[in-house]
XYZ file of C-alpha atoms in Angstrom:
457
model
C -27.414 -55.565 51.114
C -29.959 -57.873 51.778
C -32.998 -56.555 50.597
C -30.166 -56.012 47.450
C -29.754 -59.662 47.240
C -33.575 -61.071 48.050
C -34.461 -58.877 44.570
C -31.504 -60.084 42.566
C -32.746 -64.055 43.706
C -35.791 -63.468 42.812
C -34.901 -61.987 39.389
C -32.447 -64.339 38.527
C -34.114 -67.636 39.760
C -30.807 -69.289 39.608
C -29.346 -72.173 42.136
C -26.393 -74.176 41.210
C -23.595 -76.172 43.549
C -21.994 -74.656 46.556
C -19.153 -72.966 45.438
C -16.301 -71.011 47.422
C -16.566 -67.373 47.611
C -15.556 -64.501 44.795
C -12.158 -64.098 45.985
C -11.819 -67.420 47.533
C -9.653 -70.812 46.361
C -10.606 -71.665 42.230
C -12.808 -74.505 42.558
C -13.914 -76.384 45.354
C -15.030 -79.297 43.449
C -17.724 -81.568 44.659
C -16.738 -84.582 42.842
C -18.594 -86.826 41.002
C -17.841 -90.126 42.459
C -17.950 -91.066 46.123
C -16.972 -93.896 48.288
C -19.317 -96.372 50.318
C -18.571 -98.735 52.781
C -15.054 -100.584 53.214
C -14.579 -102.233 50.099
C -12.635 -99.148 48.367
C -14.986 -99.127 45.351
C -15.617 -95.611 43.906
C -18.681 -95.149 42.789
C -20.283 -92.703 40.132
C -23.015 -90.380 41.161
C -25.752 -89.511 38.424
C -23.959 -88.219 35.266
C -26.653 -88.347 32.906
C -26.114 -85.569 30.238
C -28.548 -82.665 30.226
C -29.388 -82.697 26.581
C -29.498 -85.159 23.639
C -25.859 -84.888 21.992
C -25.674 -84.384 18.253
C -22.445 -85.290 16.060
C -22.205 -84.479 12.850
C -19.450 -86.829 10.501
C -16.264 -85.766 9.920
C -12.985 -84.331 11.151
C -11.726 -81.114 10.644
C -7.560 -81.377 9.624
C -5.290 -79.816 12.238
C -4.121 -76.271 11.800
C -0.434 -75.347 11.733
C 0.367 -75.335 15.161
C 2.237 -72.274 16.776
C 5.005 -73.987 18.513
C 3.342 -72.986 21.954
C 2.633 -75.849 24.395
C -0.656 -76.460 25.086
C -2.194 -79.163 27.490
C -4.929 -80.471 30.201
C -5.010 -80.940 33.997
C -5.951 -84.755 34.700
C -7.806 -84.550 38.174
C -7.760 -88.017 40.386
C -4.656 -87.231 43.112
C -5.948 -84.587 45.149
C -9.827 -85.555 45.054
C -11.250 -86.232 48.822
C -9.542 -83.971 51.008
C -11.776 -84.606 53.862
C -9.628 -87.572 54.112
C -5.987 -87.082 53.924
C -3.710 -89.182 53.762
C -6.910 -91.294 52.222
C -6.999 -94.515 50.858
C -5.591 -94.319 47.122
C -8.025 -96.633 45.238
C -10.694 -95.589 47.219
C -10.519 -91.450 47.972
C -8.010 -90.776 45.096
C -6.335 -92.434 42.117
C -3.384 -90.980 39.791
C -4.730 -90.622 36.233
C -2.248 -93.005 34.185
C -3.571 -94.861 31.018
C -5.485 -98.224 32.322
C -6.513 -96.907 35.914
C -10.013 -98.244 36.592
C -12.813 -96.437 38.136
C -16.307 -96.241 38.078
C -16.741 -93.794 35.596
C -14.247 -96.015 33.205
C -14.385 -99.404 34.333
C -12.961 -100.445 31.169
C -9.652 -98.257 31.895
C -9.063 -94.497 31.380
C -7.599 -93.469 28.465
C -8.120 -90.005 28.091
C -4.080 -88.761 27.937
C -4.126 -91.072 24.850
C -7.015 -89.332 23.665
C -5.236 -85.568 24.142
C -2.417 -86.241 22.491
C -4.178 -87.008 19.768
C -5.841 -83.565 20.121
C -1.882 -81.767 20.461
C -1.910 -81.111 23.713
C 1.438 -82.031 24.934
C 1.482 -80.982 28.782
C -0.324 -83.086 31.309
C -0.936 -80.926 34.609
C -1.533 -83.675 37.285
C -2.635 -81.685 41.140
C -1.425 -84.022 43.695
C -1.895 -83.431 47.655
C 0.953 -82.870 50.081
C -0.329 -84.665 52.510
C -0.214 -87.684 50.364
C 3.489 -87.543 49.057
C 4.604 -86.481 52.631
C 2.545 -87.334 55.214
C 4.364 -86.143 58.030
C 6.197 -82.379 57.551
C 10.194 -83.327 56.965
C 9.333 -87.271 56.819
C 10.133 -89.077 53.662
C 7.732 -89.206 50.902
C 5.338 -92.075 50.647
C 6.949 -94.663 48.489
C 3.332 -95.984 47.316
C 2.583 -92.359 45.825
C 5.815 -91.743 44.232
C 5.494 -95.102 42.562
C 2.060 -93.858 41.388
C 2.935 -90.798 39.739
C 6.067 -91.827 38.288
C 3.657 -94.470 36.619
C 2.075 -90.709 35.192
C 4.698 -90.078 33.898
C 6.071 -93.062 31.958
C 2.883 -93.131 30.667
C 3.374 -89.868 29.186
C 6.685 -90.315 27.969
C 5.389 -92.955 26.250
C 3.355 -91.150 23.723
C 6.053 -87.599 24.028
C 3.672 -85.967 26.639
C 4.748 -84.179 29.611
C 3.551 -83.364 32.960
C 3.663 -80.857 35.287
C 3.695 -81.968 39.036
C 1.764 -79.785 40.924
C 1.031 -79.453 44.954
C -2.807 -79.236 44.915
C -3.123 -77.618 48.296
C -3.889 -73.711 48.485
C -0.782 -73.394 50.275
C -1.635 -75.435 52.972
C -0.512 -77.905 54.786
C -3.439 -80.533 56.636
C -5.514 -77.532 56.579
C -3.109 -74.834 58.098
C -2.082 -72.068 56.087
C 1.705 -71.664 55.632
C 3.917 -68.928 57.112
C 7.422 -67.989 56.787
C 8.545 -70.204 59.636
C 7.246 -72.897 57.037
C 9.858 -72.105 54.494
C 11.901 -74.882 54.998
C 9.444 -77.442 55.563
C 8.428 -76.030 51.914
C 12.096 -76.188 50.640
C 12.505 -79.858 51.819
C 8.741 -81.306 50.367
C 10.411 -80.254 46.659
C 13.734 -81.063 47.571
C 12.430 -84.627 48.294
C 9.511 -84.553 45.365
C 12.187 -83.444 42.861
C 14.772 -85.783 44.175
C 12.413 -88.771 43.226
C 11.502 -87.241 39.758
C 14.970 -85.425 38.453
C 15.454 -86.678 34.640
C 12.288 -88.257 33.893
C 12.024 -87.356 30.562
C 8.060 -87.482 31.128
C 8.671 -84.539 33.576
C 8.032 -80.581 32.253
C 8.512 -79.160 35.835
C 7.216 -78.567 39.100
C 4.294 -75.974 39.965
C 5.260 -74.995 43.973
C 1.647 -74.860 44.618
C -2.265 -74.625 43.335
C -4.036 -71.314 44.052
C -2.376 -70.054 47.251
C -4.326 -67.312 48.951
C -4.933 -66.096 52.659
C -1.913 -66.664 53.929
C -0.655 -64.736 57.076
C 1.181 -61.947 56.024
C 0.243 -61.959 52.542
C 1.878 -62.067 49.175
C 5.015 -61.145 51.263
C 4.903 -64.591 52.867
C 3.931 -66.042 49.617
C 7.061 -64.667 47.691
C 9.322 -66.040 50.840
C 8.146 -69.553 50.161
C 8.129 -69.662 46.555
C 11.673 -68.733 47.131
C 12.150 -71.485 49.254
C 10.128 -74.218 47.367
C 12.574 -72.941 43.695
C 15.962 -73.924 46.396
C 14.488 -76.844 47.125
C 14.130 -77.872 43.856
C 17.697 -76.720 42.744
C 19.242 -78.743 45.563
C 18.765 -81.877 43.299
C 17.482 -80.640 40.076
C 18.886 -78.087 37.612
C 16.951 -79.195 34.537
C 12.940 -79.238 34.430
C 11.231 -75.752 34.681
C 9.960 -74.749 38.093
C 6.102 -72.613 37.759
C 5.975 -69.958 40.589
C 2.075 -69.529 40.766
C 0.907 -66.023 41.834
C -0.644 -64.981 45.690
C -4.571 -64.766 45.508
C -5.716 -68.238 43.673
C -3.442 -66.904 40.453
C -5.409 -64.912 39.178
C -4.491 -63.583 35.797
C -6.868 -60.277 35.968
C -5.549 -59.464 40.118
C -2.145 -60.091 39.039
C -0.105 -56.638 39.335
C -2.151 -55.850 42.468
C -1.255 -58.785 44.638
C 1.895 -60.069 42.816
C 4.266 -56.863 41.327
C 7.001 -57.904 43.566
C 6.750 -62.115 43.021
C 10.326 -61.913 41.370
C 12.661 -65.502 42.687
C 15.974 -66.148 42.014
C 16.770 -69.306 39.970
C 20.036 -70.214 39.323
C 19.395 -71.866 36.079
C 16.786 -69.161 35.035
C 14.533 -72.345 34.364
C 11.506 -70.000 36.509
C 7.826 -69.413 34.875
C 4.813 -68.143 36.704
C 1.890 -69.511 36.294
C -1.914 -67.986 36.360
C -4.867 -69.385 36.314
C -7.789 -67.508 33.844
C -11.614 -68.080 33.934
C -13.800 -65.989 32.901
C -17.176 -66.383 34.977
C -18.485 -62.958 36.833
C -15.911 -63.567 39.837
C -12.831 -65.306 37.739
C -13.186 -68.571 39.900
C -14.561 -70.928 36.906
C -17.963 -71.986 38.620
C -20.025 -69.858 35.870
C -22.514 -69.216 38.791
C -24.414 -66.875 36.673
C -25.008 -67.238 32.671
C -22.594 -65.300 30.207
C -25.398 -61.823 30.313
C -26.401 -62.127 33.848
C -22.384 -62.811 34.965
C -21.831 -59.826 32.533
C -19.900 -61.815 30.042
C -18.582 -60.079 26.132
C -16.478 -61.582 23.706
C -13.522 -60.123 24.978
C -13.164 -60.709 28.418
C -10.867 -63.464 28.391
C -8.770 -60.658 26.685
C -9.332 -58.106 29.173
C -8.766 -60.832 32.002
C -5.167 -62.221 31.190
C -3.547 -58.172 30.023
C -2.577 -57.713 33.887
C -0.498 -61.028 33.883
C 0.744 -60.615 30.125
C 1.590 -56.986 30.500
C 3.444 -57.645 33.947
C 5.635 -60.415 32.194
C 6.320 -57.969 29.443
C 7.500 -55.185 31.843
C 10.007 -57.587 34.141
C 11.215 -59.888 31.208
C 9.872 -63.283 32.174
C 8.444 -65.800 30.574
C 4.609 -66.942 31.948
C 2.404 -69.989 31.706
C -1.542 -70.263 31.767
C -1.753 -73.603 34.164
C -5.721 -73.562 34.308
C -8.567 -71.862 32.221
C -11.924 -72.700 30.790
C -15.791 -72.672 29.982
C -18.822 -74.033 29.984
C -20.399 -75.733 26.874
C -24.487 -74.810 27.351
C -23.962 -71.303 25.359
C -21.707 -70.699 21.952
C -21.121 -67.055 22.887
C -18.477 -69.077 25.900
C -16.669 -70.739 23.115
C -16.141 -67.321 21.059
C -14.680 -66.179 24.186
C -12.455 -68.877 25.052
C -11.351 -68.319 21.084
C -10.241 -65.207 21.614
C -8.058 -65.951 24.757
C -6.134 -68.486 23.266
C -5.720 -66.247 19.913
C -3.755 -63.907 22.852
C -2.199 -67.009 24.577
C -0.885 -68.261 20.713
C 0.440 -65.025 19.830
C 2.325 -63.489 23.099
C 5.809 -64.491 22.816
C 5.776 -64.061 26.722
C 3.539 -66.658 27.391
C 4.991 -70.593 26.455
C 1.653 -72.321 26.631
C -1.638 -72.935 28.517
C -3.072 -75.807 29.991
C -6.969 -76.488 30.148
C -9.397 -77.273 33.273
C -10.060 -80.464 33.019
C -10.281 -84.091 32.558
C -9.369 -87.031 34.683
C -10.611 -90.880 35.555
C -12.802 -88.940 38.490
C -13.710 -86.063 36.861
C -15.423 -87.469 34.027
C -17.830 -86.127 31.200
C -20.626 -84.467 31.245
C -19.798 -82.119 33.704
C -18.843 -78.622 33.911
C -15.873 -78.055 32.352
C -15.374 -80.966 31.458
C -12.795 -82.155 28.682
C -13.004 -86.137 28.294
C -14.890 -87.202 24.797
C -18.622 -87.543 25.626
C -20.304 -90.618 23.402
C -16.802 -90.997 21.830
C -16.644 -87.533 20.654
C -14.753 -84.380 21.277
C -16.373 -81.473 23.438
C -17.402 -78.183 21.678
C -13.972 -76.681 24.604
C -12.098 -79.289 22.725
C -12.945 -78.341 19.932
C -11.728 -74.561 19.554
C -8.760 -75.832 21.809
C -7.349 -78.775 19.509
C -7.493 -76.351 16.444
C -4.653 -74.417 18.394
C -3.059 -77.591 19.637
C -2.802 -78.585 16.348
C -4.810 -81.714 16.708
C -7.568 -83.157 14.380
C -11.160 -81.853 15.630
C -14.354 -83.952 15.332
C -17.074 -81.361 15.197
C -20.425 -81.317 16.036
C -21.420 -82.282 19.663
C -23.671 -80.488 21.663
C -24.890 -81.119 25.445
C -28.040 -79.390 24.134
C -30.234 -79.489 21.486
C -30.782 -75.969 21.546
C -27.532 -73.571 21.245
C -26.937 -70.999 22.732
C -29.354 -71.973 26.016
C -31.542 -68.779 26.463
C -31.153 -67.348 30.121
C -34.187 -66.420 31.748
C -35.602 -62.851 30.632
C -35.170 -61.578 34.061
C -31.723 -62.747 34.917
C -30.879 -61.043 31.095
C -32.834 -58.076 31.905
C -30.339 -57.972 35.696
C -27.543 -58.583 33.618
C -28.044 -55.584 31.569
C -29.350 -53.557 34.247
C -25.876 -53.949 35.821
C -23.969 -53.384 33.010
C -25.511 -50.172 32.396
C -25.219 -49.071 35.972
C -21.470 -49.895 35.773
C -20.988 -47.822 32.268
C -22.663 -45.077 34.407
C -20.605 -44.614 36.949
C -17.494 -45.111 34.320
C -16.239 -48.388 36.416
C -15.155 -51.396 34.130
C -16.414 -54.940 34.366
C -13.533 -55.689 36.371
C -13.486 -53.244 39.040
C -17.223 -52.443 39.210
C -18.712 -52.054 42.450
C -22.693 -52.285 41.394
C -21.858 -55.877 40.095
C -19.987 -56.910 42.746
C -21.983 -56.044 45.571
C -25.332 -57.313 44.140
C -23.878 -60.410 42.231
C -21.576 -61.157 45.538
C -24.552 -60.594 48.086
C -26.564 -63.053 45.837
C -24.086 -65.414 46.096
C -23.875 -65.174 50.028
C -27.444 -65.477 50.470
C -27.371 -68.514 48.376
C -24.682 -70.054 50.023
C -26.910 -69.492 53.542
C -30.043 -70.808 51.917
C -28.312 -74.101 50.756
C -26.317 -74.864 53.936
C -29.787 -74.772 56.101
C -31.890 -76.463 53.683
C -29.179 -79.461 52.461
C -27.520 -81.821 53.557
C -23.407 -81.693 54.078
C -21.487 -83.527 51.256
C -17.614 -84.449 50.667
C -15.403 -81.684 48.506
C -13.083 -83.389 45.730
């Protein structure tokens, strides 16, 4: 395995951000702004954007839309969980209209600016700790305040959001068991108490990613269970999004989650997976779209297991995160073709893009806020399903698609062909995920000895 991974680093020359491991929680995000000394400013880190952007006049007119809903996560609430409860102003802010930080000291305005795109649904990741600092205590009035201020903001311009517990189903780092069923059960009791008839509300997604709990999707399915009672205690209205056991993903749905079935008495239930579309389905695009093994339908390929399961039992599904990066067209082709599924499955209502926010800011992976005032080539392809008006144009990079290096292309391929040889699909194929995943460990080991330790967001 190592002598595996040595040759792969050497043909692939590639380094790139710490990230969490292939089967590990989505994305670990090391954020873009930090916080020094006592005065609770947050500051930006460099954000300069790799390329020169180019904008060419004009909008495009919005397209029919579909009826689906389609929408945006707005990071801020659960950055800086190295420090929990934290400091809000200074290790986390709630992304309503106006907030102020150091990436828009004029005011963040970017749910404004998404509306005006069509995308309706606002998917704002909160921590637990934060609304509920101690388990069974009462919710932190301060917080609640705060995201109710999300959502009147919303409601303002007919957006919604979805509430969501950002936490991997964890609690102050401890994975959850059954025994923690009805400390789950009484966080959304309390949560929806404070939220029930908002009409900026959509629902309540139980939790982000949860994975590596003891006992498994078994304990998973007990405390969805008890997080939809919870809910019901007080609230019979907004939707509740059961998210699926290991991180929700779309393409490992039917093996981990075939028997995630709750009872709702209002049959107000959709579950919610998350779809990227990177070698190892976490989003962090390690690799580039040849070397990672990329084609234009894998976005395609990657959400059947989720769609087809939802066909089979008779539910209804939600996307709640998906995405790509900008530096190559043939991304944007693929994320095309996933939403052209997502737009016509009748099971599936909407899906909701990774992601904006007043930390998250633009340029940066992923990344959906307008850069130089105009929309991002994601935007885009998404706003033409949203219905929205689409400014086209803007590039990170003056050169489109960015070529990989020969050798990581040449790796890529090499894979590829190994895999058709042996008759194992992308998904399952045991070449590329023993090479590409002992490169990744071996980078992981050369970075933690060689830099220093920084904050997660």
């Amino acid at each position: 395995m190592l002598v595996l991974s040595l040759v792969l680093a050497l043909a692939l020359g590639l380094g790139g951000a710490r990230v969490a491991g292939a089967d590990g929680p989505g994305r670990t995000y090391v954020p873009l702004v930090h916080v020094q000394g006592d005065s609770g400013k947050v500051l930006a880190e460099a954000a300069q954007s790799p390329g020169p952007a180019r904008s060419d006049a004009g909008e495009v007119p919005p397209r029919q839309a579909s009826g689906k809903l389609y929408g945006v996560n707005l990071s801020g609430a659960e950055y800086t969980p190295s420090s929990l409860p934290g400091v809000l102003g200074r290790d986390y802010v709630y992304p309503y209209s106006g907030v102020r930080t150091s990436l828009y000291p004029g005011g963040y305005q970017g749910a404004a600016y998404f509306a005006a795109k069509g995308l309706r649904l606002l998917r704002v990741p909160v921590r637990w700790e934060r609304l509920q600092p101690v388990a069974f205590g009462p919710l932190s009035a301060v917080d609640v305040a705060e995201l109710r201020r999300v959502l009147d903001d919303a409601a303002s311009r007919q957006q919604q959001v979805i509430v969501e517990l950002h936490n991997f189903g964890a609690y102050y780092g401890r994975k959850l068991t059954v025994a923690d069923g009805a400390q789950f059960a009484d966080v959304w009791a309390k949560l929806a108490g404070a939220l029930v008839g908002h009409p900026g509300l959509y629902g309540y997604e139980l939790m982000n990613e949860p994975g590596d709990l003891p006992g498994g999707s078994a304990t998973w399915k007990v405390l969805a269970q008890a997080g939809v009672e919870g809910v019901r205690r007080v609230d019979r209205q907004a939707w509740v999004l059961v998210p699926g056991y290991h991180w929700q993903k779309a393409n490992t749905w039917r093996e981990y989650n075939e028997e995630l079935l709750v009872e709702d008495p209002v049959g107000k239930v959709l579950y919610a997976a998350h779809v990227y579309f990177d070698w190892d389905a976490t989003g962090f695009h390690r690799y580039g779209y040849e070397a990672g093994g990329a084609y234009p339908e894998i976005g395609v390929e990657r959400v059947r297991p989720f769609v087809e399961w939802l066909r089979a039992h008779g539910v209804l599904g939600i996307i709640t995160e998906y995405g790509v990066v900008d530096r190559d067209e043939r991304w944007l082709t693929v994320l095309d073709n996933f939403l052209r599924v997502v737009d016509s499955e009748e099971r599936v209502v909407g899906a909701v893009a990774w992601a904006a926010g007043p930390l998250w800011g633009t340029p940066r992976e992923l990344g959906l806020d307008p850069l130089n005032g105009r929309d991002q080539p994601q935007m885009q392809v998404i706003a033409r399903y949203a219905g929205g008006t689409v400014q086209p144009g803007v590039r990170r990079s003056a050169i489109s698609p960015r070529e990989e290096p020969a050798a990581a292309t040449a790796v890529g391929r090499a894979i590829a062909a190994a895999c058709q040889a042996i008759g194992q699909p992308h998904e399952q194929c045991l070449v590329r995920r023993v090479l590409l995943t002992g490169w990744s460990w071996l980078s992981d080991r050369v970075k933690t000895f060689s830099s220093p330790s920084r904050a997660d967001g």
